[in-house]
């Protein structure tokens, strides 16, 4: 199909910068997702790819060819809008046929293609109706059919499920993914719903305030958030973020309120050392917490007081307070039902703990060993080079 | 839910009902009444005498045999049809232009076209008087371009299309902003995503206009057409000025509404009975044409089936 690449793409609306220096590659035939909260610039990014907006700076390439200045109708993309944007004065048939009609294809071919895509999406019974006569889920399928009927090289979806009720959403979510696999069409899916992105996408690009925060597989984004924003955005509920101090006697250790101490192994320890941080933010997922009445061996254990227990059916969500007042959430079995005010231990396996620099908000693991922010003098640089050579 | 009691709605309606009664229903009845009497020269005592359909007989006789009155009928038909076309099609074109050009420029553009409507009738009439009269701007330009060899009195001598063109032109300029503003806001009211979807689907400007914008603003088109039709049937202010100042020849610049005015209040005749009959005829024709237009443009179909989101 087509590989989409964005190189240094900016988009300004007056003084407002909607998209800031975005460099991204959406692989050919894959299902990629642009994930971000509302107002993060994700729809703008999608419209840039569709050609509805032109970038203020930078290039957009389809299979290596610069399409930045091409209008939407020259890009061979299908786009499904959040509100579907069906033409209210046309029947379902006319809506789906619209891209083919204005191309001036012969009537017989239009009919054949409309019927075939309508059959695929199970809307062949609805062709004579008007958009206002069908349900939201059906409108969604019609919008998808209209995008697919022209056999685009690239399918763009702008929050296509957000206007549907929960059950229909789950159903269409599965269908969409199967459909994408079957057609092998490069798909970019914009959503604010991380569960959709995690469930469907091969590749997730997290965007916030117009800037790409992290690009990676769902696993990457979930397990190794590159910065505090991603850690605090992904997950239901998102990761716990707890402020902690760093001690150095003799190895660097992180001291967390509630009596927790975490002494990371290499290479994290030396990175921590090299950065010379006094404080860090500790992140761990609520589902990685083992809540118990006692501290557990080989775990980092924090003493905390139960604040509130939410019964979610399959599990309980317990919010606790550390002695210094910071809140921590834990997902537990529904059988464990502590009462507010109970003293409990929040036990976390050290391997599940991530450390972030509170200044740059970056995952310390992801920071290059030498602190990039500090300029290195020429003398220092030659010193280092000599030291490196001597080691060899 | 219990139905609201009568007094509250009646109270709200009463002011409007009062105004309609005093300024529309009562004059209508008076006109109808007067058309059945021999009233002339403001001799109101004659309002008590009845002559039956005598005035209507006179009126149809005049239409058939008086060349001036039959010219008025022709002028009315040409004027209404021509100006209506200018107002509706011109309004559409201007609205499209205002919609396509950049927002900031668009405001000035729309204001510019509103000037004729905001200018007092006499001032606007004077402007075109200076433009069209034999020693006016138009002839000066044409002479300079050597398109004519001597000044032409377009409104008086080039019959019938000289005066007809002038009255259509002047009234078209006044009326075109109305359609423009309605169509422009209608185009603006179509959700942006509909335009975007059409663009992504491959639509060019032509497709956008004919397949998306016009079908979705059909209701506005019907409204503007009928509204302007009825306005044009009854308008006479600009025509009065043009005729009075001799910009256009009297009978080729006079529509039925102005004929009613001239017959009732003009310097020569003051035949209120005949004018009343002519006015009544105008109301009947107006209602008929209005209903016909609504039927032709599928008004009931529009009302019957709601399409799109409410």
XYZ file of C-alpha atoms in Angstrom, chain A residues 47 50 52-53 72-73 77-79 81-83 85-90 95 98-99 101-103 130 132 146 150, chain B residues 191-204 207-208 210-216 305-309:
56
model
C -5.697 16.359 8.580
C -5.027 13.794 4.537
C -6.970 19.089 4.457
C -4.282 21.239 6.088
C -6.670 15.751 -0.586
C -8.144 14.436 -3.826
C -6.704 8.549 1.100
C -9.923 7.469 2.771
C -10.924 9.410 5.853
C -14.571 11.546 10.532
C -15.433 11.500 14.205
C -19.004 12.616 13.464
C -19.766 13.668 8.067
C -22.265 11.755 5.940
C -24.011 13.871 3.326
C -27.470 14.340 4.848
C -29.232 14.885 1.521
C -27.997 11.649 -0.031
C -23.079 8.566 0.075
C -20.036 9.769 -4.030
C -16.247 9.390 -4.480
C -19.568 9.377 -9.000
C -17.417 12.487 -9.061
C -14.617 10.465 -10.587
C -30.986 8.392 4.535
C -30.772 10.209 9.754
C -17.417 5.598 1.737
C -12.353 4.180 -3.621
C -20.618 21.566 8.979
C -16.955 21.972 8.027
C -16.472 18.222 8.120
C -18.963 17.831 5.269
C -16.753 20.021 3.063
C -13.649 18.198 4.242
C -15.237 14.829 3.586
C -16.161 15.957 0.083
C -12.636 17.218 -0.579
C -11.124 13.946 0.586
C -13.665 12.101 -1.562
C -12.186 13.931 -4.520
C -14.659 16.778 -5.023
C -13.602 19.814 -7.050
C -18.785 19.217 -7.266
C -18.818 21.049 -3.940
C -23.588 21.499 -7.223
C -23.567 18.302 -5.213
C -23.117 19.558 -1.658
C -23.751 23.264 -1.139
C -26.772 23.867 -3.348
C -28.686 20.701 -2.404
C -28.090 21.395 1.277
C -39.244 14.887 5.259
C -36.646 16.182 7.646
C -33.231 15.303 6.349
C -30.087 15.580 8.354
C -29.684 16.382 11.977
